[in-house]
Short mmCIF file of C-alpha atoms and ligand atoms in Angstrom, two decimals:
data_model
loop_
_atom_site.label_atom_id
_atom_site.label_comp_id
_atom_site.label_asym_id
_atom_site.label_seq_id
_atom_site.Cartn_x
_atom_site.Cartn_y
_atom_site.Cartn_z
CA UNK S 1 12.27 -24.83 -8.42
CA UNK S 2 11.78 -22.55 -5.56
CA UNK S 3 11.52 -19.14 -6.21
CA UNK S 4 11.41 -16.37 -3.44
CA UNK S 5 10.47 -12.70 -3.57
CA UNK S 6 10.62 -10.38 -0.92
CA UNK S 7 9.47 -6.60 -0.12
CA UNK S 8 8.20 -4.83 3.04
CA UNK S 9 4.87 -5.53 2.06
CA UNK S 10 2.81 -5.42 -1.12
CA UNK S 11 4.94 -3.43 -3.44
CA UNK S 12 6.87 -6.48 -4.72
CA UNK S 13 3.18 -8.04 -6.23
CA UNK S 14 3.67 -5.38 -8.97
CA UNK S 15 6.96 -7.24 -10.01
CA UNK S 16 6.01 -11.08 -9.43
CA UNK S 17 2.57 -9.91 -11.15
CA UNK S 18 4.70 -8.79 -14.29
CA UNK S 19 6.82 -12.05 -14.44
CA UNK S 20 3.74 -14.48 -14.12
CA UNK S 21 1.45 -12.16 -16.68
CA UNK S 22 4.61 -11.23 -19.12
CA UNK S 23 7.07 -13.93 -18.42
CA UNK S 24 4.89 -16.78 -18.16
CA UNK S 25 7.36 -17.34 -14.55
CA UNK S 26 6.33 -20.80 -13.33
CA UNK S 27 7.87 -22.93 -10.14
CA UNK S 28 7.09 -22.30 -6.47
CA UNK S 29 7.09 -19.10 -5.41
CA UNK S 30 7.46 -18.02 -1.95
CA UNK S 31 6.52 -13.89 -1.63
CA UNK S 32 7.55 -12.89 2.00
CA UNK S 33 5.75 -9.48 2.15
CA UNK S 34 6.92 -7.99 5.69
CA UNK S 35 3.26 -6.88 6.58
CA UNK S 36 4.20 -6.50 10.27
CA UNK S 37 7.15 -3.90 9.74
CA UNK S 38 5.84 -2.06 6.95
CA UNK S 39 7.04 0.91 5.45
CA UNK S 40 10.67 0.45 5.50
CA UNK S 41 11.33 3.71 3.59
CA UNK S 42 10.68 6.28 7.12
CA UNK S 43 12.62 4.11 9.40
CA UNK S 44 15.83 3.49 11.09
CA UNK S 45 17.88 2.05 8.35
CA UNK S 46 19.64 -0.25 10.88
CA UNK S 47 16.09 -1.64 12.16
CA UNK S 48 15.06 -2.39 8.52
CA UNK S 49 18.80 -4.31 7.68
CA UNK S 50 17.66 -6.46 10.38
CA UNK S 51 14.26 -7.27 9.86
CA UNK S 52 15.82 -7.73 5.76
CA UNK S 53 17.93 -9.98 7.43
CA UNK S 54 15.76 -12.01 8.99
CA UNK S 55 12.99 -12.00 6.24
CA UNK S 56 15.57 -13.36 3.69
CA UNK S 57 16.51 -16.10 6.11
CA UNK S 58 13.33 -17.62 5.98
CA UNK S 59 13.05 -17.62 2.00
CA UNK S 60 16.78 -19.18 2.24
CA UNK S 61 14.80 -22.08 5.01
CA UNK S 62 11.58 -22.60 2.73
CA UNK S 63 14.97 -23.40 0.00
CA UNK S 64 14.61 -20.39 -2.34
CA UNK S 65 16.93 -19.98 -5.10
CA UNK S 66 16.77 -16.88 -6.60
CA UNK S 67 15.40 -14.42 -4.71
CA UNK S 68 14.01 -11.33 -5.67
CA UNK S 69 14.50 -8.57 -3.46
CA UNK S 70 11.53 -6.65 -4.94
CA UNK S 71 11.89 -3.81 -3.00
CA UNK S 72 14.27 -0.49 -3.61
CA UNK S 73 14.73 0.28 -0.33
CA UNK S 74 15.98 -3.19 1.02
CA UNK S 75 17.98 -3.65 -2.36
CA UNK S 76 19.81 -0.53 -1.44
CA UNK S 77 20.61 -1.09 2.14
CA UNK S 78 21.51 -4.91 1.88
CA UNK S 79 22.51 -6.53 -1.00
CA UNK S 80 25.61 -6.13 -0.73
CA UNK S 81 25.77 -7.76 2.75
CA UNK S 82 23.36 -10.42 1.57
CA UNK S 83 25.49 -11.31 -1.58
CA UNK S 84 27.96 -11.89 0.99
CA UNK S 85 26.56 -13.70 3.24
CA UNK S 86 24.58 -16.21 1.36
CA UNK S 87 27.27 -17.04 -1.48
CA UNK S 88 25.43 -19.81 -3.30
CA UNK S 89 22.01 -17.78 -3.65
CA UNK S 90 21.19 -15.52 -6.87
CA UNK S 91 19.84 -12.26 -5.51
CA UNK S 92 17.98 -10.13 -7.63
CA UNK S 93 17.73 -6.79 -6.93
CA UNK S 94 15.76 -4.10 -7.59
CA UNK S 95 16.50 -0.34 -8.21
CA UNK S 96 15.10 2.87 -9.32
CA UNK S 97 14.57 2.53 -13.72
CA UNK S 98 16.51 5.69 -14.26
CA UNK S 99 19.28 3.81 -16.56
CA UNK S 100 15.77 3.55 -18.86
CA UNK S 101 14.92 7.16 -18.60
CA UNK S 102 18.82 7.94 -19.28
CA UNK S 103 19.24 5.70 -22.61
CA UNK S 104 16.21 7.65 -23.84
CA UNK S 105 17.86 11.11 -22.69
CA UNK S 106 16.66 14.12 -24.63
CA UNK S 107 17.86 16.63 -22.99
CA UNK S 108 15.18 16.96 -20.70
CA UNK S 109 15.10 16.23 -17.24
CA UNK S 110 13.96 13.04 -14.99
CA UNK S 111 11.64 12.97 -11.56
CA UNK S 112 12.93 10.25 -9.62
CA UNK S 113 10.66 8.99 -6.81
CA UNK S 114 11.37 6.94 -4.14
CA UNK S 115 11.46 6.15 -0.12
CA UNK S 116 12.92 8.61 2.24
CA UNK S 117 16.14 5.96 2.44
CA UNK S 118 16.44 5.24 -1.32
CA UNK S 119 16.46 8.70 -2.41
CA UNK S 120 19.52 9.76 0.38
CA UNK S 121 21.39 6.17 -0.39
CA UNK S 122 24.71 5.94 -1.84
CA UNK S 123 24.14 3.00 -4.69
CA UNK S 124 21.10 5.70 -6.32
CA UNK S 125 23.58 8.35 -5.75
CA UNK S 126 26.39 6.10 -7.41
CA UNK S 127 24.35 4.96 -10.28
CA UNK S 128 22.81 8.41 -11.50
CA UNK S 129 26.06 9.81 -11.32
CA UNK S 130 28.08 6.68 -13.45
CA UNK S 131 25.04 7.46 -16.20
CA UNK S 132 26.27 11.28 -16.10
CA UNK S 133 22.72 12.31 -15.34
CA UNK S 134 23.16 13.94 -12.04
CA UNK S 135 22.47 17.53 -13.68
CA UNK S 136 19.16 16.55 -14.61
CA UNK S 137 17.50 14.78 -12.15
CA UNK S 138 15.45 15.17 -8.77
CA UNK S 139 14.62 12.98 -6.42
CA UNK S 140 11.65 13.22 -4.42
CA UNK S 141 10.54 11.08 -1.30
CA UNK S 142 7.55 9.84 -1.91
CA UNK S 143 6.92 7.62 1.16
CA UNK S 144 3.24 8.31 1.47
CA UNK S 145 1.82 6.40 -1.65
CA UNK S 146 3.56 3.10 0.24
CA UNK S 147 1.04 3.39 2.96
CA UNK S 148 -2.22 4.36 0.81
CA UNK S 149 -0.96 0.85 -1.40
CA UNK S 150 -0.95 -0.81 2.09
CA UNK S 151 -4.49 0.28 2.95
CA UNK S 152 -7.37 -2.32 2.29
CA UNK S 153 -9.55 0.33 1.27
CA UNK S 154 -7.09 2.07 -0.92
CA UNK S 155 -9.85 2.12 -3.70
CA UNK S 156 -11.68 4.56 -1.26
CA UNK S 157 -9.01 7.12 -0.81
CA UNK S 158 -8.87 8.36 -4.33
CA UNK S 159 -9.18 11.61 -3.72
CA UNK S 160 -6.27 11.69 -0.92
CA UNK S 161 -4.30 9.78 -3.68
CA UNK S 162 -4.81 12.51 -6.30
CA UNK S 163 -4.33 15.32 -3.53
CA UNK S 164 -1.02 14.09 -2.69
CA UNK S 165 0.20 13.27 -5.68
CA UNK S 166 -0.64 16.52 -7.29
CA UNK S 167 1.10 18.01 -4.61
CA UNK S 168 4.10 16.07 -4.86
CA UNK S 169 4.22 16.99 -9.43
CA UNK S 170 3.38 20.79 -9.03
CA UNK S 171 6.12 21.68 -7.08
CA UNK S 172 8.17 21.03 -10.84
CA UNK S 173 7.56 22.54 -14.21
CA UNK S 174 6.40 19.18 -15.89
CA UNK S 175 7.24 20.22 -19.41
CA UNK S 176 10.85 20.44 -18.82
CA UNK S 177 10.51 16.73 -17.74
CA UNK S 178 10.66 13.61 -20.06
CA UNK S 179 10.83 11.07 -17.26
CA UNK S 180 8.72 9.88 -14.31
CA UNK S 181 10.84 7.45 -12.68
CA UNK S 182 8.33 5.31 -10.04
CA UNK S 183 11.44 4.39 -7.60
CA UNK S 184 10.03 2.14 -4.88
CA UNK S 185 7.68 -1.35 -6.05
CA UNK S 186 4.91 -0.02 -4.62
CA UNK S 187 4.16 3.10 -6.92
CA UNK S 188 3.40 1.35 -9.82
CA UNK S 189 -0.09 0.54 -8.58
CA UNK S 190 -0.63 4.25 -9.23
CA UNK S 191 0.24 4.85 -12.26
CA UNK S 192 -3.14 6.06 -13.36
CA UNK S 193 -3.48 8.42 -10.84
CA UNK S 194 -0.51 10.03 -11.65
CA UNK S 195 -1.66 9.91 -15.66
CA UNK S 196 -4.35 11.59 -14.93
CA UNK S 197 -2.60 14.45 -12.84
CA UNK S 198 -0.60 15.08 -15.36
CA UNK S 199 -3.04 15.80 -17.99
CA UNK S 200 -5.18 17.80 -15.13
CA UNK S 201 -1.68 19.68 -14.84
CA UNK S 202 -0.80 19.62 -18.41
CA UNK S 203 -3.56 18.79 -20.66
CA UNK S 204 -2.23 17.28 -23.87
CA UNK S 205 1.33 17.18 -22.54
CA UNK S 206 2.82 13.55 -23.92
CA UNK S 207 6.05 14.12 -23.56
CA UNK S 208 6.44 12.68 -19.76
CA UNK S 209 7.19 8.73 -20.26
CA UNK S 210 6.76 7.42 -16.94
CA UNK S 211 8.99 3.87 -15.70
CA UNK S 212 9.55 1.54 -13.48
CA UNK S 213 11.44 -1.51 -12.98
CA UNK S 214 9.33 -4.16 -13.57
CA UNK S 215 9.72 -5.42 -16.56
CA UNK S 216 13.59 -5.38 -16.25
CA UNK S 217 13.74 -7.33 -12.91
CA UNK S 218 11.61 -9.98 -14.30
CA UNK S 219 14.01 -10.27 -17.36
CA UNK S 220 16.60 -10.18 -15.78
CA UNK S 221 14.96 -13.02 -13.17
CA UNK S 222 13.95 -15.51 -15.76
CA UNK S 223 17.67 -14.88 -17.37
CA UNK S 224 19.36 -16.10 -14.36
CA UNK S 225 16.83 -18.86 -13.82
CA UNK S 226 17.88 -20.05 -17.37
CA UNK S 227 21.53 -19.76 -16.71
CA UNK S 228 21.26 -22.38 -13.27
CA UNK S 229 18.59 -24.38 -14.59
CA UNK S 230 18.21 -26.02 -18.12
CA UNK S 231 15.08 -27.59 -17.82
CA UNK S 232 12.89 -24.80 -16.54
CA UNK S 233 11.18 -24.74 -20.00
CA UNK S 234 9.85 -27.85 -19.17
CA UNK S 235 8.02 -26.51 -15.87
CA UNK S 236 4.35 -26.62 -16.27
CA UNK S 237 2.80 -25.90 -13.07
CA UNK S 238 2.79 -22.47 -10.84
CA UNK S 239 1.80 -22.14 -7.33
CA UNK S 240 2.12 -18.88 -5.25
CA UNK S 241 2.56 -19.14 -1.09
CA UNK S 242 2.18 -15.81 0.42
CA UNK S 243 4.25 -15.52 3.41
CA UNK S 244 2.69 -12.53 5.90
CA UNK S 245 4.95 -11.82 9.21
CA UNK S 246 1.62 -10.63 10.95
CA UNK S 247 -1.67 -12.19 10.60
CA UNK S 248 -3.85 -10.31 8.49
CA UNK S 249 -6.84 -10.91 6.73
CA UNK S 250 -6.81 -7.08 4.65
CA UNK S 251 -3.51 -7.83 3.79
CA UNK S 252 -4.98 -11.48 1.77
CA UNK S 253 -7.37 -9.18 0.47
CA UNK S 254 -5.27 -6.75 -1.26
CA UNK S 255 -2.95 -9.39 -2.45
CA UNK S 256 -5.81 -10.70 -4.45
CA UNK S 257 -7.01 -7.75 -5.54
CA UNK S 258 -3.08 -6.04 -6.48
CA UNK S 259 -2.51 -9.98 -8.27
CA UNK S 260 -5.93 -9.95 -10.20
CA UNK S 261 -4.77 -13.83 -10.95
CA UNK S 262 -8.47 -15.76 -10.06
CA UNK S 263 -6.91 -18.73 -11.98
CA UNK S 264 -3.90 -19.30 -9.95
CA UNK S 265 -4.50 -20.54 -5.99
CA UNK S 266 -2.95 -18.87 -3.10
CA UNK S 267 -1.66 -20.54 -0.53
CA UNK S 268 -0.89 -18.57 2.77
CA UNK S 269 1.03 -19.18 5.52
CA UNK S 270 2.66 -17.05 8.72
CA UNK S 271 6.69 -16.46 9.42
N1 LIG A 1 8.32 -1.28 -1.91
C1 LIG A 1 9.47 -0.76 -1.32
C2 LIG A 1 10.46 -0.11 -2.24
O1 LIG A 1 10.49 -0.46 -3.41
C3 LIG A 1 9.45 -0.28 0.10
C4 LIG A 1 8.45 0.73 0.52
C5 LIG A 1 8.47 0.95 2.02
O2 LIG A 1 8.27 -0.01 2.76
O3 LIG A 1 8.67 2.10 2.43
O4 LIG A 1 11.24 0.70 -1.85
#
């Protein structure tokens, strides 16, 4: 079984590291990380449906089936189109967790963050306002933290991280918030950082639960792999191939270090 998962760059590791560690995934996977183009979220949104377009068509050659589209911002410009196109292939998408913050609703409100394109596009817009939430949340680019998770020495810019992410949470009164909503696959990698702001903000404030989607795309992944193929269960073996678009040897460096797997080989190739 072939599995793909895609995202501009290294943002979708934080999902395909919860389904191996969580989910016990096994199969090939193929993760096409779209080093050469990345971000997505600040550009044209017709230049990134065609570099989508033409990353998902080489996880359709290498014969993957599902994919993950492990990225917000490609999930909301293209699935659609790509469900279309590609009729026979299970895409799994990817968007902001705010239906989690919303079936925990107290009556407080929920910080949304995201890319520059996810936060204006319709589906988030669509979905906050089927879950009736619209009143009570705000959505905030975020588009920044993408390229600190990009940078090889990310573990060296901590006090950029903190800057900018303090100045992102104190423009909002953090105790009217129950919700932290981490929009875009790439956030998640710092979730401590933002822990920590909050308590600098709001010592001994616990009542901000902060999300992301994860947990629920790799659910809902293993799910559908179930559903088309009965003898998964059976499936011993894993192997990961890292697809890059541009060679790069920081960007095999922070997959290693963002996978934290030493057990499990890596295999990489170039588009
Ligand atoms: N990781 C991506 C997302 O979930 C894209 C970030 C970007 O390239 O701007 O939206």
């Amino acid at each position: 079984m072939k599995i793909g998962f895609f995202d501009s760059g290294l943002g979708g590791l934080t999902v395909l590291k919860e389904a191996i560690k969580n989910e016990k995934l096994k199969g090939e996977i193929y993760y096409l990380g779209d080093n050469k183009n990345t971000p997505y979220g600040i550009k044209n949104k017709d230049f990134v449906k065609m570099v989508v377009e033409d990353n998902i068509k080489t996880l359709v050659e290498y014969g993957c089936n599902p994919i993950v589209i492990a990225c917000n911002t490609a999930t909301s410009l293209c699935i659609k189109s790509l469900r279309e196109k590609y009729k026979d292939i299970i895409f799994i998408g990817t968007e902001p967790a705010v239906k989690v913050a919303a079936d925990a609703y107290t009556h407080k409100k929920i910080l949304v963050l995201a890319t520059s394109i996810t936060v204006k596009q319709e589906k988030l817009l669509n979905l906050i306002d089927k879950l009736g939430i619209s009143d009570c949340v705000e959505l905030v680019a975020a588009d920044k933290l993408v390229k600190f998770a990009e940078d090889v020495n990310c573990s060296n810019l901590k006090k950029e991280i903190y800057n900018y992410i303090e100045k992102l949470l104190s423009k909002y009164d953090l105790k009217k918030f129950s919700h932290i909503v981490l929009g875009c696959t790439h956030f998640p990698l710092f979730y401590d950082e933002f822990k920590y702001i909050i308590n600098k903000l709001y010592p001994n404030c616990d009542n901000i639960n902060i999300v992301d989607g994860a947990k629920g795309i790799s659910n809902n992944l293993i799910k559908n792999i179930k559903n088309v193929d009965k003898t998964y269960d059976n499936l011993k073996d894993l192997r990961v191939h890292i697809i890059m678009t541009k060679p790069s040897e920081e960007f095999k460096i922070r997959t290693k270090q963002i996978l934290d797997l030493p057990k499990i080989d890596i295999e990489y190739k170039l588009q």
